[in-house]
mmCIF file of C-alpha atoms in Angstrom:
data_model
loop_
_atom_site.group_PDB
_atom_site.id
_atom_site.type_symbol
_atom_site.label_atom_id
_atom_site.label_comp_id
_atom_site.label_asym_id
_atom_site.label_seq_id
_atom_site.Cartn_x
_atom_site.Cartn_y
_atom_site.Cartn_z
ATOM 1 C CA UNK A 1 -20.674 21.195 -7.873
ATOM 2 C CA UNK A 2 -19.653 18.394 -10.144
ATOM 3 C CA UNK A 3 -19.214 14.875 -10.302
ATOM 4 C CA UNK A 4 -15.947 12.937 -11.056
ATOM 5 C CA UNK A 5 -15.224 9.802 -12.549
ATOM 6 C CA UNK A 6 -11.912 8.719 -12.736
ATOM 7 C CA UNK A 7 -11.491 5.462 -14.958
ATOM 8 C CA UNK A 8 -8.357 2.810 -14.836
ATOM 9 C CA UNK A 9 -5.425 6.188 -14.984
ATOM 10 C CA UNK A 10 -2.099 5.001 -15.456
ATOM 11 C CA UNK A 11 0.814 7.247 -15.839
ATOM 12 C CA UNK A 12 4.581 6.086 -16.990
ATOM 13 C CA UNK A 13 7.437 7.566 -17.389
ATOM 14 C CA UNK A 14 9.665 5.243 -19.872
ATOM 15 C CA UNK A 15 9.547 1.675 -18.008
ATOM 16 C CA UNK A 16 8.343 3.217 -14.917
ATOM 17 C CA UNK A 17 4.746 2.736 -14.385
ATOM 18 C CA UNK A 18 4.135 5.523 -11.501
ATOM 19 C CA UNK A 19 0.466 5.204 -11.709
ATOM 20 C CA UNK A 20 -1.525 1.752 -12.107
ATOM 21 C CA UNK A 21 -5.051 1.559 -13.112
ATOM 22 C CA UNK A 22 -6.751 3.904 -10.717
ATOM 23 C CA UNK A 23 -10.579 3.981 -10.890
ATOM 24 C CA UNK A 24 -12.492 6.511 -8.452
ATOM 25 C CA UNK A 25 -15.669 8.022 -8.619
ATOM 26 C CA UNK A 26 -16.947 10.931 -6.655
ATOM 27 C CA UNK A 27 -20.719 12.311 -6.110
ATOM 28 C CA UNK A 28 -21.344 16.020 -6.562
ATOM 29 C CA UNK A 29 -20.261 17.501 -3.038
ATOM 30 C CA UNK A 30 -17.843 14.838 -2.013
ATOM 31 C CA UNK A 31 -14.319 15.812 -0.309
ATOM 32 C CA UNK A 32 -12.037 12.662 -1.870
ATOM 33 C CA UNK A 33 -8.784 12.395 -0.024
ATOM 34 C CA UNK A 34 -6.008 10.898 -1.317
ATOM 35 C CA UNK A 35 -3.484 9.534 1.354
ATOM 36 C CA UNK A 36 -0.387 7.941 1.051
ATOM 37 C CA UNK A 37 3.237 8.020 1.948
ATOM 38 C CA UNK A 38 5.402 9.829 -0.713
ATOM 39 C CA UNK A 39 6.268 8.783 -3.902
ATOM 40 C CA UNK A 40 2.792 7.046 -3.802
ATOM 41 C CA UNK A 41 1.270 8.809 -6.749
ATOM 42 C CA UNK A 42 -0.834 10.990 -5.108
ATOM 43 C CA UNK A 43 0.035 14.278 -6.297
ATOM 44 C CA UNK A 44 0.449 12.986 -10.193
ATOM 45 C CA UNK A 45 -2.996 11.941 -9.640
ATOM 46 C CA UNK A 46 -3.997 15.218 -8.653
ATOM 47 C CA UNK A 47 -1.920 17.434 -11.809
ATOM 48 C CA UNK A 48 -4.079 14.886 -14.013
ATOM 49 C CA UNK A 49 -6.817 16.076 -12.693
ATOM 50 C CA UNK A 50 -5.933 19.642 -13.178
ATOM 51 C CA UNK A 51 -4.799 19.251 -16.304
ATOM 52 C CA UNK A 52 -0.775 20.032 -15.805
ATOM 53 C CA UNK A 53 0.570 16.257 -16.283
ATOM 54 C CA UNK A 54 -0.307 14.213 -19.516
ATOM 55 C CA UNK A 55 -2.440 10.999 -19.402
ATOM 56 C CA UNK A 56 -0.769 7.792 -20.478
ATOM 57 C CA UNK A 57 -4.050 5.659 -20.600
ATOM 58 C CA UNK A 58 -7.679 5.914 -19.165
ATOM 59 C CA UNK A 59 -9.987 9.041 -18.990
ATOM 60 C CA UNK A 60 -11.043 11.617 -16.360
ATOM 61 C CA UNK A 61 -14.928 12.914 -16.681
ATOM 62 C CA UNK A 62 -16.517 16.169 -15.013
ATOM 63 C CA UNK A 63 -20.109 15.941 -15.515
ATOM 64 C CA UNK A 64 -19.687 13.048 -17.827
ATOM 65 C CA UNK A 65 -17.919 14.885 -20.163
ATOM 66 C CA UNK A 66 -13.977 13.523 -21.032
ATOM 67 C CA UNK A 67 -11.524 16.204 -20.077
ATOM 68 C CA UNK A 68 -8.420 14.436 -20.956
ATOM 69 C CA UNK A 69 -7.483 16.696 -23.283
ATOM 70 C CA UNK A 70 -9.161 19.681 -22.369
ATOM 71 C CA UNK A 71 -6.907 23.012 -21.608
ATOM 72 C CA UNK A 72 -6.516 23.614 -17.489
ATOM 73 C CA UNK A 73 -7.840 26.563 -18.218
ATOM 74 C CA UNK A 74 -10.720 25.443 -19.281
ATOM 75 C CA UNK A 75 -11.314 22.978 -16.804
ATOM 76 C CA UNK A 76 -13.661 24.308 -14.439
ATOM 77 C CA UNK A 77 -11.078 23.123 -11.573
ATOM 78 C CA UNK A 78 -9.060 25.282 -9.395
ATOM 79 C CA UNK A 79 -5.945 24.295 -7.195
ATOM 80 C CA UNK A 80 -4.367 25.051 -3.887
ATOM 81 C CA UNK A 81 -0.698 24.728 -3.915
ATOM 82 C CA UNK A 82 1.107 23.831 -0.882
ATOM 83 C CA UNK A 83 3.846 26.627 -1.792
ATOM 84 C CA UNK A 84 0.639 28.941 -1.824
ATOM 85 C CA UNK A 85 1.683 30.245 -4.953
ATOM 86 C CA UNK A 86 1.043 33.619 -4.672
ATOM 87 C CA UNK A 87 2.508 36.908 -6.659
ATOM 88 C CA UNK A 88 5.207 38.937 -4.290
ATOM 89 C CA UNK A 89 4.314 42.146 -6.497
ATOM 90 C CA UNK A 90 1.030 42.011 -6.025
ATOM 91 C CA UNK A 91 -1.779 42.322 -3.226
ATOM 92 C CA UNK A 92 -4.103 39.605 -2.008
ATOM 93 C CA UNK A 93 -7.047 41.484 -3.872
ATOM 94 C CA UNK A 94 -4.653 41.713 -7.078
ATOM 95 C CA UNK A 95 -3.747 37.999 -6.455
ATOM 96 C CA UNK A 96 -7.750 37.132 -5.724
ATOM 97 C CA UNK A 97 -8.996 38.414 -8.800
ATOM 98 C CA UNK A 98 -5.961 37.775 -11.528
ATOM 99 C CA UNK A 99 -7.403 34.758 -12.923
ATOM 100 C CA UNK A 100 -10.504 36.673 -13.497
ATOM 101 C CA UNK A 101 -9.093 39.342 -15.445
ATOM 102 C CA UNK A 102 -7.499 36.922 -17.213
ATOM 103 C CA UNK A 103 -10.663 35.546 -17.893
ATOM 104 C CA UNK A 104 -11.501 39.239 -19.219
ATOM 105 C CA UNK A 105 -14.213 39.495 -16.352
ATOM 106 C CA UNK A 106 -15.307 43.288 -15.725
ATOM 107 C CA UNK A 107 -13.558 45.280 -12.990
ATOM 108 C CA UNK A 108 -17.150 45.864 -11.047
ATOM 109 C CA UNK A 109 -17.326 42.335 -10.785
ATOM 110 C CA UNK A 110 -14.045 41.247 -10.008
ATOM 111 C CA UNK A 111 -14.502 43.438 -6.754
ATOM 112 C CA UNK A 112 -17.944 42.048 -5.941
ATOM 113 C CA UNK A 113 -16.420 38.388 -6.426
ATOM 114 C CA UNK A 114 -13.317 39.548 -4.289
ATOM 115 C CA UNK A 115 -14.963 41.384 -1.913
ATOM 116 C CA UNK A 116 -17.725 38.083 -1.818
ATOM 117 C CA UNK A 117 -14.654 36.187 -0.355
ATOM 118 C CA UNK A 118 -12.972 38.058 1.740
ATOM 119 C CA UNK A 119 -15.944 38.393 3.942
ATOM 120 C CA UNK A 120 -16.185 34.480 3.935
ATOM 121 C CA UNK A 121 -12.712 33.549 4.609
ATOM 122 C CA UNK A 122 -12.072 36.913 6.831
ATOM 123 C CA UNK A 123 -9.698 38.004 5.026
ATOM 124 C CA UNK A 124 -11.062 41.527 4.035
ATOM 125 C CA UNK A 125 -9.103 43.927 6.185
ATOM 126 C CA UNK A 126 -6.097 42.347 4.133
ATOM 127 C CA UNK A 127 -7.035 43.399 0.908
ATOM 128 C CA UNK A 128 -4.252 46.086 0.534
ATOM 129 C CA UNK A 129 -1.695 44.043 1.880
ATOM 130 C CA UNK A 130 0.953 41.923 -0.255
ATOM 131 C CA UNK A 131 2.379 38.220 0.404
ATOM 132 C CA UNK A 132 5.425 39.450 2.621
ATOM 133 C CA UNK A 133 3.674 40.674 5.075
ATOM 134 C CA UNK A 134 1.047 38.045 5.800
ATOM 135 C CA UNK A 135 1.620 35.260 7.858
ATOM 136 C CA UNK A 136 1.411 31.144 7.243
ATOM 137 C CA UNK A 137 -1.971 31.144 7.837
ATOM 138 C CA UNK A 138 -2.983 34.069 6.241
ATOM 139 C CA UNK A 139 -1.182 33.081 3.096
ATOM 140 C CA UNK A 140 -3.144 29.959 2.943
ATOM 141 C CA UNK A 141 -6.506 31.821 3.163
ATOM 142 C CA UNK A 142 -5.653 34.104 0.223
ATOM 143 C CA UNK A 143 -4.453 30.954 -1.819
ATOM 144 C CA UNK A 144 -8.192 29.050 -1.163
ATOM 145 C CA UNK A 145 -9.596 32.891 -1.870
ATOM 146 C CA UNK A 146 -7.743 32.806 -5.376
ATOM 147 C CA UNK A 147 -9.418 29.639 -5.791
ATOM 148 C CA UNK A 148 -12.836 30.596 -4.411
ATOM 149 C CA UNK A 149 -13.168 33.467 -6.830
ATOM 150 C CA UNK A 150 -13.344 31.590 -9.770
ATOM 151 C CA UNK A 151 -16.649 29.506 -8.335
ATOM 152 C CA UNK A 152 -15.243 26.060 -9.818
ATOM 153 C CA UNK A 153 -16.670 23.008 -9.960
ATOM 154 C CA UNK A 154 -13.711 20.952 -8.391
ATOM 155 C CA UNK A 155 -11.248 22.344 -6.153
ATOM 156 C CA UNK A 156 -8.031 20.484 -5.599
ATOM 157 C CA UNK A 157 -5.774 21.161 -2.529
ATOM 158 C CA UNK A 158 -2.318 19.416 -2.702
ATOM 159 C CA UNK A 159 -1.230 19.471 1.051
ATOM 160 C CA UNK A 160 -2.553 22.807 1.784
ATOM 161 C CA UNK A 161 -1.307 22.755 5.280
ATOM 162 C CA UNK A 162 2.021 20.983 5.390
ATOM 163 C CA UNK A 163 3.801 24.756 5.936
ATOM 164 C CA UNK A 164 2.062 25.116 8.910
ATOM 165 C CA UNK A 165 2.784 24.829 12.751
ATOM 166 C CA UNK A 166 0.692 22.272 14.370
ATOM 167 C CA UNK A 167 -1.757 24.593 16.128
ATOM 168 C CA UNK A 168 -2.152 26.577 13.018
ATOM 169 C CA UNK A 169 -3.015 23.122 11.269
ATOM 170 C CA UNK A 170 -5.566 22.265 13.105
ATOM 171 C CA UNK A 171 -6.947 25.563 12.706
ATOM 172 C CA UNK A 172 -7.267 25.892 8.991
ATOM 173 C CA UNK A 173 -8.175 21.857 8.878
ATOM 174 C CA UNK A 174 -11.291 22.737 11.110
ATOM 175 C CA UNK A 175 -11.323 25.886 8.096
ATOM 176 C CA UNK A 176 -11.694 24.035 5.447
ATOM 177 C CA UNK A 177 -14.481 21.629 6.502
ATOM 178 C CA UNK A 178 -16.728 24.428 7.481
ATOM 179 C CA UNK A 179 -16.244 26.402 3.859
ATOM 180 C CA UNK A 180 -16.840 22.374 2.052
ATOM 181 C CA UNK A 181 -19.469 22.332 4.402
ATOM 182 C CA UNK A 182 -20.782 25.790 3.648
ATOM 183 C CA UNK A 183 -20.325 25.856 -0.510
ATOM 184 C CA UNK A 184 -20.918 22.219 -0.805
ATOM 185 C CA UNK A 185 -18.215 22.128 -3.815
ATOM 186 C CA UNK A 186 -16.806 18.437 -5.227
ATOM 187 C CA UNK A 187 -13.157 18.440 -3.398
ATOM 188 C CA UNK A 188 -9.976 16.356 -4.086
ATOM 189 C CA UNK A 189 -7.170 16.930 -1.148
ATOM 190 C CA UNK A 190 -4.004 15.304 -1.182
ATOM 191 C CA UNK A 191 -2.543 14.357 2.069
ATOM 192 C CA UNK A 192 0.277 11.917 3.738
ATOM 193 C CA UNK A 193 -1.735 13.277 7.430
ATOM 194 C CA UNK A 194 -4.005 10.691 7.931
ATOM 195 C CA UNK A 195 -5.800 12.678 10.651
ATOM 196 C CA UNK A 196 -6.719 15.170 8.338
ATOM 197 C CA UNK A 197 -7.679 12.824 5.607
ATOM 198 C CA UNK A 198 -10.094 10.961 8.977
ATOM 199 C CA UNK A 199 -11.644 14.469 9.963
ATOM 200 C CA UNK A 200 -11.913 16.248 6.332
ATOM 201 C CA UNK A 201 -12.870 13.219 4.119
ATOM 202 C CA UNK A 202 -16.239 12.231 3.354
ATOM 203 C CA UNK A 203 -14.321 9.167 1.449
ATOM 204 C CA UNK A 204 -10.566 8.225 1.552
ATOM 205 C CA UNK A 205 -8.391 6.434 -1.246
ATOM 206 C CA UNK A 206 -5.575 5.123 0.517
ATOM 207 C CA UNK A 207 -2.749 4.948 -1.851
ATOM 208 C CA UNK A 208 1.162 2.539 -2.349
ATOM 209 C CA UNK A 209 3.084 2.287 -5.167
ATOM 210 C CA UNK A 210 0.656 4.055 -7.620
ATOM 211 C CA UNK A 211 -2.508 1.779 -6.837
ATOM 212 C CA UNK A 212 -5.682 2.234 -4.586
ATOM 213 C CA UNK A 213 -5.696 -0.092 -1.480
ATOM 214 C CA UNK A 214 -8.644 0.617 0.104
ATOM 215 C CA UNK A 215 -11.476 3.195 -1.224
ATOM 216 C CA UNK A 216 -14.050 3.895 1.060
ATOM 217 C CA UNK A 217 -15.156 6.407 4.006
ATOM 218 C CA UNK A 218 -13.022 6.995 6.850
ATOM 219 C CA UNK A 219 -14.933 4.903 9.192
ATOM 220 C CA UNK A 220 -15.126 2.145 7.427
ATOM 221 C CA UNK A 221 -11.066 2.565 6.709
ATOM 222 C CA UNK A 222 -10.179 2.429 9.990
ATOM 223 C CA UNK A 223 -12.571 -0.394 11.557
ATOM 224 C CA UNK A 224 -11.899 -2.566 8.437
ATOM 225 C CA UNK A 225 -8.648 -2.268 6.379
ATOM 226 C CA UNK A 226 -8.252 -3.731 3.611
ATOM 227 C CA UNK A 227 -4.801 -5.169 4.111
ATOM 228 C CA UNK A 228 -1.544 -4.269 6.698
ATOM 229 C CA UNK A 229 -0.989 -1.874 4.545
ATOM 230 C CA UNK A 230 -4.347 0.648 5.542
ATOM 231 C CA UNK A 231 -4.428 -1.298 9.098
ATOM 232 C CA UNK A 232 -0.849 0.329 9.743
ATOM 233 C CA UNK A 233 -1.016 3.824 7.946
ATOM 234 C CA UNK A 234 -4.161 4.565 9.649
ATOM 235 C CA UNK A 235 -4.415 5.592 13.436
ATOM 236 C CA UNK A 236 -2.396 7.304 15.808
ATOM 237 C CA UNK A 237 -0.436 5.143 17.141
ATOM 238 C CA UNK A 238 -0.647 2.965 14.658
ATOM 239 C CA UNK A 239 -2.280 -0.683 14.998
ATOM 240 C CA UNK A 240 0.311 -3.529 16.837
ATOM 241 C CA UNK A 241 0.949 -6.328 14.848
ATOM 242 C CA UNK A 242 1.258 -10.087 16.301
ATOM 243 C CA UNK A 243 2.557 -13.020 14.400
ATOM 244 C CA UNK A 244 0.328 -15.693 15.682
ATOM 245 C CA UNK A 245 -0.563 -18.922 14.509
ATOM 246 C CA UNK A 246 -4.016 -20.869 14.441
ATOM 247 C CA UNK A 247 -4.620 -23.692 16.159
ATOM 248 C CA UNK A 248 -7.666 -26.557 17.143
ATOM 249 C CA UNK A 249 -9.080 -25.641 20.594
ATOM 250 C CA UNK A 250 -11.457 -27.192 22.985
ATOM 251 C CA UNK A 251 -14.018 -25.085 21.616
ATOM 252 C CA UNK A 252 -12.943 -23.555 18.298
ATOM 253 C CA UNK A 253 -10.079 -22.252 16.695
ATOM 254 C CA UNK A 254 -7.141 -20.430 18.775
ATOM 255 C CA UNK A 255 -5.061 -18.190 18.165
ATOM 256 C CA UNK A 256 -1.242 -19.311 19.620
ATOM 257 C CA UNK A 257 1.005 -16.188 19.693
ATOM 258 C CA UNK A 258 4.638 -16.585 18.724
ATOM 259 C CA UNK A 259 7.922 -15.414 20.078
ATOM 260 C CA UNK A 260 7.192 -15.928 23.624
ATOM 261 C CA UNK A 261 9.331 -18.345 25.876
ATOM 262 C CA UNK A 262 5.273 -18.601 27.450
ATOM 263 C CA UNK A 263 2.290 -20.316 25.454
ATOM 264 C CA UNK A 264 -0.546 -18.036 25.003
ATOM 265 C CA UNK A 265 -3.617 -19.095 23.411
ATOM 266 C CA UNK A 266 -6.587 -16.252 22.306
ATOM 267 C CA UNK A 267 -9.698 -17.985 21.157
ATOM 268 C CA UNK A 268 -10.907 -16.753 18.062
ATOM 269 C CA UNK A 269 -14.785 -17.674 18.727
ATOM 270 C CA UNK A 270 -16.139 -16.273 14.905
ATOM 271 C CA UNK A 271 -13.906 -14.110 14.131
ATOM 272 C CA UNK A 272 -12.563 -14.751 10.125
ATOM 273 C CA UNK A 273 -14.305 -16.029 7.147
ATOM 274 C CA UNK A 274 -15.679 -19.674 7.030
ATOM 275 C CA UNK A 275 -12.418 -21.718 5.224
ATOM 276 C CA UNK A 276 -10.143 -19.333 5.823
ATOM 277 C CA UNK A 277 -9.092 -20.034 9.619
ATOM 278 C CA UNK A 278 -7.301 -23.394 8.938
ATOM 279 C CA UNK A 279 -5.303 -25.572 11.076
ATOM 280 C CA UNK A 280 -1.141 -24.587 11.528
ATOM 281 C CA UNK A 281 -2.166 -21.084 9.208
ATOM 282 C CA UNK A 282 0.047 -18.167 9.936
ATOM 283 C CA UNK A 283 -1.729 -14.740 10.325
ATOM 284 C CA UNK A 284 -1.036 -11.722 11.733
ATOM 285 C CA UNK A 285 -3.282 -10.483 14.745
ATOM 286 C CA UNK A 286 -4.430 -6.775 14.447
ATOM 287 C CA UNK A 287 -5.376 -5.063 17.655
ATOM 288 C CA UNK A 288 -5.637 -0.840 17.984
ATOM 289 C CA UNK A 289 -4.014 0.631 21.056
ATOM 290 C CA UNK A 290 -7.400 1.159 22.566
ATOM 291 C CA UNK A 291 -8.533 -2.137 22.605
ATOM 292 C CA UNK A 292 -5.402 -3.307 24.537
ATOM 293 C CA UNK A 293 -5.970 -1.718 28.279
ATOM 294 C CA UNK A 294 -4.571 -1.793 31.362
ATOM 295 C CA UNK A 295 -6.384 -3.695 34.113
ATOM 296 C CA UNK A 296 -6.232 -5.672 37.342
ATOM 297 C CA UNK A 297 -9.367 -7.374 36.971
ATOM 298 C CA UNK A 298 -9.653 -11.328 36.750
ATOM 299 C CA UNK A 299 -11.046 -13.059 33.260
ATOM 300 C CA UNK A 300 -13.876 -11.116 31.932
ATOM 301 C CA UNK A 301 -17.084 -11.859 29.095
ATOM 302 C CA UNK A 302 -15.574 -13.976 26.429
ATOM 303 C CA UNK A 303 -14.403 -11.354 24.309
ATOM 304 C CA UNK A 304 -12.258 -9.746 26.899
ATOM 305 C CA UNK A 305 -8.932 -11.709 27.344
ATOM 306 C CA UNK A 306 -6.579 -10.964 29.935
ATOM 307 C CA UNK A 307 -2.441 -11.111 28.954
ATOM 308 C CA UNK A 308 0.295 -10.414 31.098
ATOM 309 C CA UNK A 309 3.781 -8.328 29.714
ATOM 310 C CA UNK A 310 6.769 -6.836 30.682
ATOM 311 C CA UNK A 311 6.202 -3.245 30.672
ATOM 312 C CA UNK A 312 9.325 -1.275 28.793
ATOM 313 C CA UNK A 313 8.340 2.266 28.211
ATOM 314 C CA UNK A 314 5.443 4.463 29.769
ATOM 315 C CA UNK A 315 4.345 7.815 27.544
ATOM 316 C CA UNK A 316 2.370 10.156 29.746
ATOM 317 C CA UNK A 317 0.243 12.032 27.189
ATOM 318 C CA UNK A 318 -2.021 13.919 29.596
ATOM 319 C CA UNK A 319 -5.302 12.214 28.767
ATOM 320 C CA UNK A 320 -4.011 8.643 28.527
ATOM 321 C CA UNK A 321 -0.958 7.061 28.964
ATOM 322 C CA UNK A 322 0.784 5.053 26.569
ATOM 323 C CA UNK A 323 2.398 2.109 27.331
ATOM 324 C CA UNK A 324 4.308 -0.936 25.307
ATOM 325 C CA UNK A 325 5.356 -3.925 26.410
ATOM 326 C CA UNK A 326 6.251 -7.317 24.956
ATOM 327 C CA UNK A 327 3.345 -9.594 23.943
ATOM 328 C CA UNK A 328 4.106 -12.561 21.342
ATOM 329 C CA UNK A 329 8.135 -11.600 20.818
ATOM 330 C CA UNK A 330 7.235 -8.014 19.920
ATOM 331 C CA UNK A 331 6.312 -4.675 21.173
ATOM 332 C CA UNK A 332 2.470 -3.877 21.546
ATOM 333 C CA UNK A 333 1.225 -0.512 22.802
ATOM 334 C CA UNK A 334 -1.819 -0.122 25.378
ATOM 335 C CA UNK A 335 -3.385 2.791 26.161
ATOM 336 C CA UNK A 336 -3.849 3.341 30.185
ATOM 337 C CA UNK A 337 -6.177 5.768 31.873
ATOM 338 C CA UNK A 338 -3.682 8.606 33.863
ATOM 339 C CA UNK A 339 -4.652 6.817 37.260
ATOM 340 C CA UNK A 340 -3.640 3.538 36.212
ATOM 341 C CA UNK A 341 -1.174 2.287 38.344
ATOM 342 C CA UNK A 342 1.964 0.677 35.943
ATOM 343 C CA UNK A 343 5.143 -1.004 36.945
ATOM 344 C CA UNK A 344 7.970 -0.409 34.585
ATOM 345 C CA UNK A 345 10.158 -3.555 33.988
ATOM 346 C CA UNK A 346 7.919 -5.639 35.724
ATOM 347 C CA UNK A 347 4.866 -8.163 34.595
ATOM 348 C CA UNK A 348 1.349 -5.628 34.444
ATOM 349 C CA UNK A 349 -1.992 -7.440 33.286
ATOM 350 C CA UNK A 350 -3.814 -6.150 30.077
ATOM 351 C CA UNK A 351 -6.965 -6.928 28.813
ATOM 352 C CA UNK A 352 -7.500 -7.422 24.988
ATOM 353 C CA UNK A 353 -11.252 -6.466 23.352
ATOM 354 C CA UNK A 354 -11.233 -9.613 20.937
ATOM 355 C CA UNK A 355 -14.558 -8.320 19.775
ATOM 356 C CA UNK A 356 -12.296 -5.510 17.902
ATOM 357 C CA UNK A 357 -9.479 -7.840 16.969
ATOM 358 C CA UNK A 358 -8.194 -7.936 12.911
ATOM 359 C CA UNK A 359 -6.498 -10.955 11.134
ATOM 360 C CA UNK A 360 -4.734 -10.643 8.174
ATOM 361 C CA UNK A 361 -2.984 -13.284 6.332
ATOM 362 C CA UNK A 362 1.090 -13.190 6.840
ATOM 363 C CA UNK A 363 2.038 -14.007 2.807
ATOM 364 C CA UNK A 364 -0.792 -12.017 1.163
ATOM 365 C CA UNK A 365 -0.785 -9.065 3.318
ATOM 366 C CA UNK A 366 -5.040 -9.850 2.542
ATOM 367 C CA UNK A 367 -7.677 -9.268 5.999
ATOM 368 C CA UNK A 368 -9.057 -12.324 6.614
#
């Protein structure tokens, strides 16, 4: 195990600043993901780390100790590629214990260390095979295996599982928490999935444009983003967005929704910061699918308001049922229960959890 420290990283190439002063610092036994949409500066984060891309300013620290210009090799850190990696010629015990013979580690215990492995990722009875005639999955065990040998203080895993079919995914995700879980090893993962940065990370760095928005643990990601940013990259579907203006009410400030030929007015009660919920501002209201639900029911406690939209599409998932409609001049989804009863093209009442609502200011992007 091993702690991290990563302190204000910036990368450029020429005029192009691809990473931005990134500071991040991990605890020995921490699983770090890094999520973003491509081109965010993710994976250059990640060859810093290893060693393979150059540093234009800042320092990495294992232990304390400045690795900046320390060999890979010499790193204490091993990676899993997404492409696996893996040598056609050879088998997976060949390909399991090269990097210790490089290391000029005895053959007795390169076959303890191999063997060691194998029995924890059940992989031994494919010792004697090579790469062609493994499957996805298998592959992907004999790349962490490769990795495993070594006994490093760091692995890195840049999007292990993005060669995978969905069921497989889920399979080796559920994998690789129990062997983090099991070895307790410092981990940095690089993902755009931001389920499996919500069920693998014990702390997320969500990532745009080669700068952090929002470092913290998953939880705490998704109940309180930072900005629209996090609020809309993470959850499945992802968070509706309401342009919505706020206004003096009888007993507080309102929220008036815009876009609608109808007035609607949420009251805001004390939601916000104190200052920040003036009179005429324009914000953007935040609500998750699950807080917007179907219903039939009359007004509610006073954080349950009750809307009415015109329902456009229904999504039948199984367990719930999706449906969006028009609330405020744009489309919101709800989530319905399969026995909800739901009339397409027609008005259908919802009732929105205000106790769960988000605001964010509409210029800064900033939650309020």
């Amino acid at each position: 195990m091993a702690t991290l420290d990563i302190k204000n990283i910036r990368k450029r190439y020429g005029e192009l600043d691809v990473l931005k002063g990134i500071d991040l610092s991990l605890t020995d036994g921490e699983f770090l993901v890094l999520l973003g949409p491509s081109g965010c500066g993710k994976s250059t984060l990640l060859n810093m780390i290893a060693g393979l891309d150059m540093i234009t300013d800042g320092e990495i620290r294992v232990d304390g100790r400045v690795i900046n210009t320390v060999h890979p090799k010499d790193r204490n850190i091993a990676m899993v590629f997404q492409s696996y990696a893996l040598y056609p010629n050879m088998t997976v015990a060949q390909n399991m214990a090269f990097s210790l013979k490089l290391r000029g580690v005895s053959v007795a215990e390169r076959q303890e260390a191999v063997a060691q492995v194998a029995d924890l990722l059940q992989i031994g009875h494919l010792l004697d095979r090579k790469p062609a005639r493994l499957s996805g999955g298998q592959r992907q065990r004999v790349a962490m295996g490769r990795a495993l040998v070594r006994n490093p203080s760091i692995f890195l895993f840049d999007e292990p599982l993005s060669n995978l079919d969905a069921k497989l995914r889920i399979e080796m995700r559920t994998e690789i928490k129990k062997l983090h879980e099991r070895l307790g090893t410092t981990v940095v993962y690089v993902t755009h999935d931001q389920i499996e940065a919500m069920t693998l990370a014990t702390r997320i760095a969500v990532m745009k444009d080669g700068a952090v928005q929002q470092f913290a643990d998953p939880q705490t990601i998704y109940e309180q983003p930072e900005n629209l940013f996090v609020a809309d990259f993470i959850g499945s579907p992802p968070m509706n967005f309401i342009p919505a203006l706020v206004v003096s009410g009888s007993s507080g400030p309102e929220l008036l929704l815009q876009g609608d030929e109808r007035q609607i007015r949420l009251p805001l009660n004390h939601h916000g910061r104190p200052g920040q919920l003036v009179d005429r501002k324009s914000v953007v209201l935040g609500i998750r699918p699950e807080h917007v639900t179907k219903t039939e029911e009359g007004p509610g406690p006073a954080d349950r308001m009750i809307v009415e939209g015109r329902v456009d599409v229904i999504e039948p998932t199984g367990a719930e049922t999706l449906v969006v409609f028009r609330l405020g001049g744009v489309d919101v989804t709800a989530k319905a229960r399969p026995k909800d009863v739901v009339h397409k093209g027609a008005l259908n009442k919802f009732a929105i959890d205000m106790s769960a609502i988000h605001l964010f200011d509409k210029e800064t992007g900033r939650r309020l």
